[in-house]
Amino acid sequence: MINVAIYAFASVIIVSFISLIGIFALSLNQKFLNRSVFLLVSLAVGALFGDAIIHLIPEAFSRIQNPAIVSLFILIGIISFLILEKFLRWRHSHGHDCEYNGCDNEKSDAIKPIGPLIIASDGLHNFIDGIIIGVSYLISIEIGIATTVAIILHEIPQEISDFALLIHAGFSKIKALALNFISAFSAVVGTIVVFVFGTTTESFVPIMIAFAAGGF
């Protein structure tokens, strides 16, 4: 278990450091960046979908005898992540509206309301990522590594976008980078939750596997 925990926490810390990638994106050509982000998103979709279909869903059905319970938590995962994704899309859209039109006639040097919202929602998103990484390592180290790679591919374009929106919200580059990095470490909290409850509550891990599969 100690070996598994080391792998899990090392992985979630690596994922958290992905939040620093935004500063490097500033030096890239915009056309090249847009093309790269599109390719990364496409690759991430395939990796997440493959991990869910090949690893997580079969594992959930093998651990829970009642298929209806597995299906229910997969559905809950789908709906939960759909709601979160819709909220994030609204947040990004509102962030771009602020960039071009301004928000509530605020002064240009003021922090726009979208700024704290970005930090909070990104923190929640990373917390869930930490739970998924922790659960995947409790299945096996191999599945944990595969899940971590899929999440990293997903996080790169996400963190670039979040960093840009924090700057548009009125934060300096250094402060935007720091806040993005701090919110990313909520993933570590998610992994801690998994190892606390996953090792003491027998039904926790199978249920979270099904939930994570639905989210992917």
Short mmCIF file of C-alpha atoms in Angstrom, two decimals:
data_model
loop_
_atom_site.label_atom_id
_atom_site.label_comp_id
_atom_site.label_asym_id
_atom_site.label_seq_id
_atom_site.Cartn_x
_atom_site.Cartn_y
_atom_site.Cartn_z
CA MET A 1 0.00 0.00 0.00
CA ILE A 2 2.89 2.38 0.76
CA ASN A 3 4.32 1.75 -2.71
CA VAL A 4 0.92 2.49 -4.27
CA ALA A 5 0.59 5.70 -2.23
CA ILE A 6 4.03 6.88 -3.38
CA TYR A 7 3.06 6.35 -7.02
CA ALA A 8 -0.30 8.06 -6.53
CA PHE A 9 1.03 11.15 -4.77
CA ALA A 10 3.99 11.46 -7.16
CA SER A 11 1.53 11.35 -10.07
CA VAL A 12 -0.85 13.91 -8.59
CA ILE A 13 2.04 16.29 -7.84
CA ILE A 14 3.24 15.98 -11.45
CA VAL A 15 -0.30 16.77 -12.64
CA SER A 16 -0.37 19.80 -10.32
CA PHE A 17 2.85 21.15 -11.81
CA ILE A 18 1.18 21.12 -15.25
CA SER A 19 -0.51 24.34 -14.11
CA LEU A 20 2.83 26.14 -14.63
CA ILE A 21 2.76 25.44 -18.37
CA GLY A 22 0.75 28.60 -19.01
CA ILE A 23 3.82 30.83 -18.67
CA PHE A 24 5.59 28.93 -21.47
CA ALA A 25 2.58 29.26 -23.76
CA LEU A 26 3.01 33.04 -23.79
CA SER A 27 6.19 32.73 -25.85
CA LEU A 28 4.59 30.51 -28.53
CA ASN A 29 3.20 31.66 -31.85
CA GLN A 30 -0.61 31.96 -31.54
CA LYS A 31 -1.27 29.91 -34.69
CA PHE A 32 1.07 27.15 -33.53
CA LEU A 33 -0.47 27.23 -30.04
CA ASN A 34 -4.02 26.91 -31.39
CA ARG A 35 -3.03 23.95 -33.57
CA SER A 36 -1.16 22.27 -30.71
CA VAL A 37 -4.04 22.73 -28.26
CA PHE A 38 -6.49 21.21 -30.78
CA LEU A 39 -4.26 18.15 -31.22
CA LEU A 40 -3.78 17.79 -27.46
CA VAL A 41 -7.53 17.97 -26.84
CA SER A 42 -8.13 15.30 -29.51
CA LEU A 43 -5.45 13.07 -28.00
CA ALA A 44 -6.83 13.63 -24.49
CA VAL A 45 -10.35 12.64 -25.56
CA GLY A 46 -9.06 9.35 -26.98
CA ALA A 47 -6.93 8.65 -23.91
CA LEU A 48 -9.73 9.38 -21.42
CA PHE A 49 -12.30 7.39 -23.40
CA GLY A 50 -9.92 4.45 -23.82
CA ASP A 51 -9.05 4.41 -20.12
CA ALA A 52 -12.74 4.39 -19.17
CA ILE A 53 -13.75 1.65 -21.63
CA ILE A 54 -10.70 -0.62 -21.31
CA HIS A 55 -9.86 -0.23 -17.62
CA LEU A 56 -12.37 1.51 -15.35
CA ILE A 57 -15.77 0.21 -16.50
CA PRO A 58 -14.74 -3.50 -16.60
CA GLU A 59 -13.07 -3.08 -13.20
CA ALA A 60 -16.22 -1.52 -11.71
CA PHE A 61 -18.42 -4.38 -12.95
CA SER A 62 -15.97 -6.97 -11.62
CA ARG A 63 -15.99 -5.43 -8.12
CA ILE A 64 -19.74 -4.75 -7.71
CA GLN A 65 -22.11 -7.72 -8.05
CA ASN A 66 -25.18 -5.64 -8.91
CA PRO A 67 -24.81 -4.23 -12.47
CA ALA A 68 -27.60 -1.72 -11.81
CA ILE A 69 -25.51 -0.01 -9.10
CA VAL A 70 -22.52 0.25 -11.44
CA SER A 71 -24.71 1.66 -14.21
CA LEU A 72 -26.29 4.15 -11.79
CA PHE A 73 -22.94 5.55 -10.65
CA ILE A 74 -21.64 5.68 -14.22
CA LEU A 75 -24.74 7.72 -15.08
CA ILE A 76 -24.21 9.96 -12.03
CA GLY A 77 -20.62 10.50 -13.19
CA ILE A 78 -21.77 11.42 -16.70
CA ILE A 79 -24.37 13.90 -15.43
CA SER A 80 -22.06 15.41 -12.80
CA PHE A 81 -19.23 16.01 -15.25
CA LEU A 82 -21.66 17.27 -17.90
CA ILE A 83 -22.94 19.91 -15.46
CA LEU A 84 -19.36 20.82 -14.49
CA GLU A 85 -18.33 21.03 -18.15
CA LYS A 86 -21.30 23.26 -19.00
CA PHE A 87 -20.38 25.51 -16.10
CA LEU A 88 -16.74 25.68 -17.23
CA ARG A 89 -17.81 26.48 -20.80
CA TRP A 90 -20.01 29.31 -19.48
CA ARG A 91 -17.13 30.55 -17.36
CA HIS A 92 -14.72 30.56 -20.33
CA SER A 93 -17.29 32.24 -22.57
CA HIS A 94 -17.95 34.89 -19.93
CA GLY A 95 -14.22 35.37 -19.50
CA HIS A 96 -13.81 36.13 -23.20
CA ASP A 97 -16.78 38.51 -23.10
CA CYS A 98 -15.03 40.37 -20.30
CA GLU A 99 -11.88 40.51 -22.38
CA TYR A 100 -13.57 42.28 -25.27
CA ASN A 101 -16.48 44.14 -23.68
CA GLY A 102 -15.49 44.61 -20.02
CA CYS A 103 -17.49 43.38 -17.02
CA ASP A 104 -19.91 45.60 -15.16
CA ASN A 105 -18.07 48.72 -16.32
CA GLU A 106 -15.19 47.99 -13.95
CA LYS A 107 -11.89 49.80 -14.22
CA SER A 108 -9.31 48.06 -16.36
CA ASP A 109 -6.95 47.57 -13.41
CA ALA A 110 -9.61 45.96 -11.18
CA ILE A 111 -9.94 42.21 -10.71
CA LYS A 112 -13.06 41.11 -12.56
CA PRO A 113 -15.57 38.80 -10.78
CA ILE A 114 -14.73 36.03 -13.24
CA GLY A 115 -11.23 35.75 -11.68
CA PRO A 116 -12.18 34.18 -8.32
CA LEU A 117 -14.76 32.04 -10.15
CA ILE A 118 -12.03 30.61 -12.39
CA ILE A 119 -9.88 29.74 -9.37
CA ALA A 120 -12.76 28.09 -7.46
CA SER A 121 -14.05 26.03 -10.38
CA ASP A 122 -10.53 24.98 -11.38
CA GLY A 123 -9.88 23.93 -7.78
CA LEU A 124 -13.00 21.72 -7.82
CA HIS A 125 -12.00 20.27 -11.19
CA ASN A 126 -8.51 19.40 -9.90
CA PHE A 127 -9.93 17.95 -6.67
CA ILE A 128 -11.97 15.51 -8.77
CA ASP A 129 -8.89 14.70 -10.87
CA GLY A 130 -7.06 13.84 -7.64
CA ILE A 131 -9.86 11.49 -6.61
CA ILE A 132 -9.76 9.76 -10.01
CA ILE A 133 -5.97 9.34 -9.88
CA GLY A 134 -6.12 7.96 -6.33
CA VAL A 135 -8.88 5.49 -7.17
CA SER A 136 -7.09 4.29 -10.31
CA TYR A 137 -3.95 3.51 -8.31
CA LEU A 138 -5.98 1.53 -5.77
CA ILE A 139 -7.00 -0.69 -8.70
CA SER A 140 -3.43 -1.20 -9.92
CA ILE A 141 -0.27 0.79 -10.57
CA GLU A 142 -0.57 0.15 -14.32
CA ILE A 143 -4.10 1.59 -14.49
CA GLY A 144 -2.99 4.47 -12.27
CA ILE A 145 -0.20 5.39 -14.68
CA ALA A 146 -2.52 5.13 -17.71
CA THR A 147 -5.10 7.35 -16.00
CA THR A 148 -2.45 9.88 -14.99
CA VAL A 149 -1.18 10.16 -18.58
CA ALA A 150 -4.75 10.67 -19.83
CA ILE A 151 -5.37 13.41 -17.24
CA ILE A 152 -2.07 15.14 -18.07
CA LEU A 153 -3.05 15.28 -21.76
CA HIS A 154 -6.38 16.76 -20.70
CA GLU A 155 -4.84 19.25 -18.26
CA ILE A 156 -2.30 20.87 -20.63
CA PRO A 157 -4.84 22.74 -22.83
CA GLN A 158 -7.09 23.32 -19.80
CA GLU A 159 -4.33 25.01 -17.77
CA ILE A 160 -3.19 27.15 -20.72
CA SER A 161 -6.76 28.40 -21.07
CA ASP A 162 -7.15 29.02 -17.32
CA PHE A 163 -3.89 30.98 -17.17
CA ALA A 164 -4.95 33.19 -20.08
CA LEU A 165 -8.35 33.85 -18.51
CA LEU A 166 -6.81 34.81 -15.16
CA ILE A 167 -4.66 37.39 -16.95
CA HIS A 168 -7.75 38.72 -18.77
CA ALA A 169 -9.51 38.88 -15.39
CA GLY A 170 -6.95 41.42 -14.23
CA PHE A 171 -4.27 39.38 -12.45
CA SER A 172 -0.59 39.93 -13.19
CA LYS A 173 1.25 37.06 -14.91
CA ILE A 174 3.06 36.10 -11.69
CA LYS A 175 -0.11 36.19 -9.58
CA ALA A 176 -2.11 34.29 -12.23
CA LEU A 177 0.59 31.62 -12.33
CA ALA A 178 0.70 31.38 -8.52
CA LEU A 179 -3.10 31.17 -8.11
CA ASN A 180 -3.37 28.59 -10.88
CA PHE A 181 -0.65 26.54 -9.18
CA ILE A 182 -2.33 26.76 -5.75
CA SER A 183 -5.71 25.67 -7.14
CA ALA A 184 -4.00 22.77 -8.92
CA PHE A 185 -2.86 21.36 -5.56
CA SER A 186 -6.48 20.63 -4.62
CA ALA A 187 -5.79 17.44 -6.60
CA VAL A 188 -3.53 16.33 -3.76
CA VAL A 189 -6.44 16.77 -1.33
CA GLY A 190 -8.61 14.60 -3.59
CA THR A 191 -6.02 11.82 -3.52
CA ILE A 192 -5.74 12.07 0.28
CA VAL A 193 -9.54 11.63 0.54
CA VAL A 194 -9.31 8.46 -1.56
CA PHE A 195 -6.58 6.91 0.57
CA VAL A 196 -8.40 7.79 3.81
CA PHE A 197 -11.81 6.44 2.79
CA GLY A 198 -10.69 3.91 0.19
CA THR A 199 -8.66 1.93 2.69
CA THR A 200 -11.34 1.98 5.42
CA THR A 201 -14.61 1.73 3.46
CA GLU A 202 -14.85 -1.37 1.29
CA SER A 203 -17.54 -0.03 -1.07
CA PHE A 204 -15.87 3.37 -1.64
CA VAL A 205 -13.37 2.35 -4.34
CA PRO A 206 -15.76 0.39 -6.63
CA ILE A 207 -18.33 3.20 -6.49
CA MET A 208 -15.70 5.84 -7.27
CA ILE A 209 -14.37 3.71 -10.15
CA ALA A 210 -17.84 3.72 -11.73
CA PHE A 211 -18.24 7.45 -11.07
CA ALA A 212 -14.83 8.22 -12.61
CA ALA A 213 -15.63 6.09 -15.67
CA GLY A 214 -18.80 8.09 -16.22
CA GLY A 215 -16.85 11.33 -15.85
CA PHE A 216 -14.32 10.27 -18.47
#
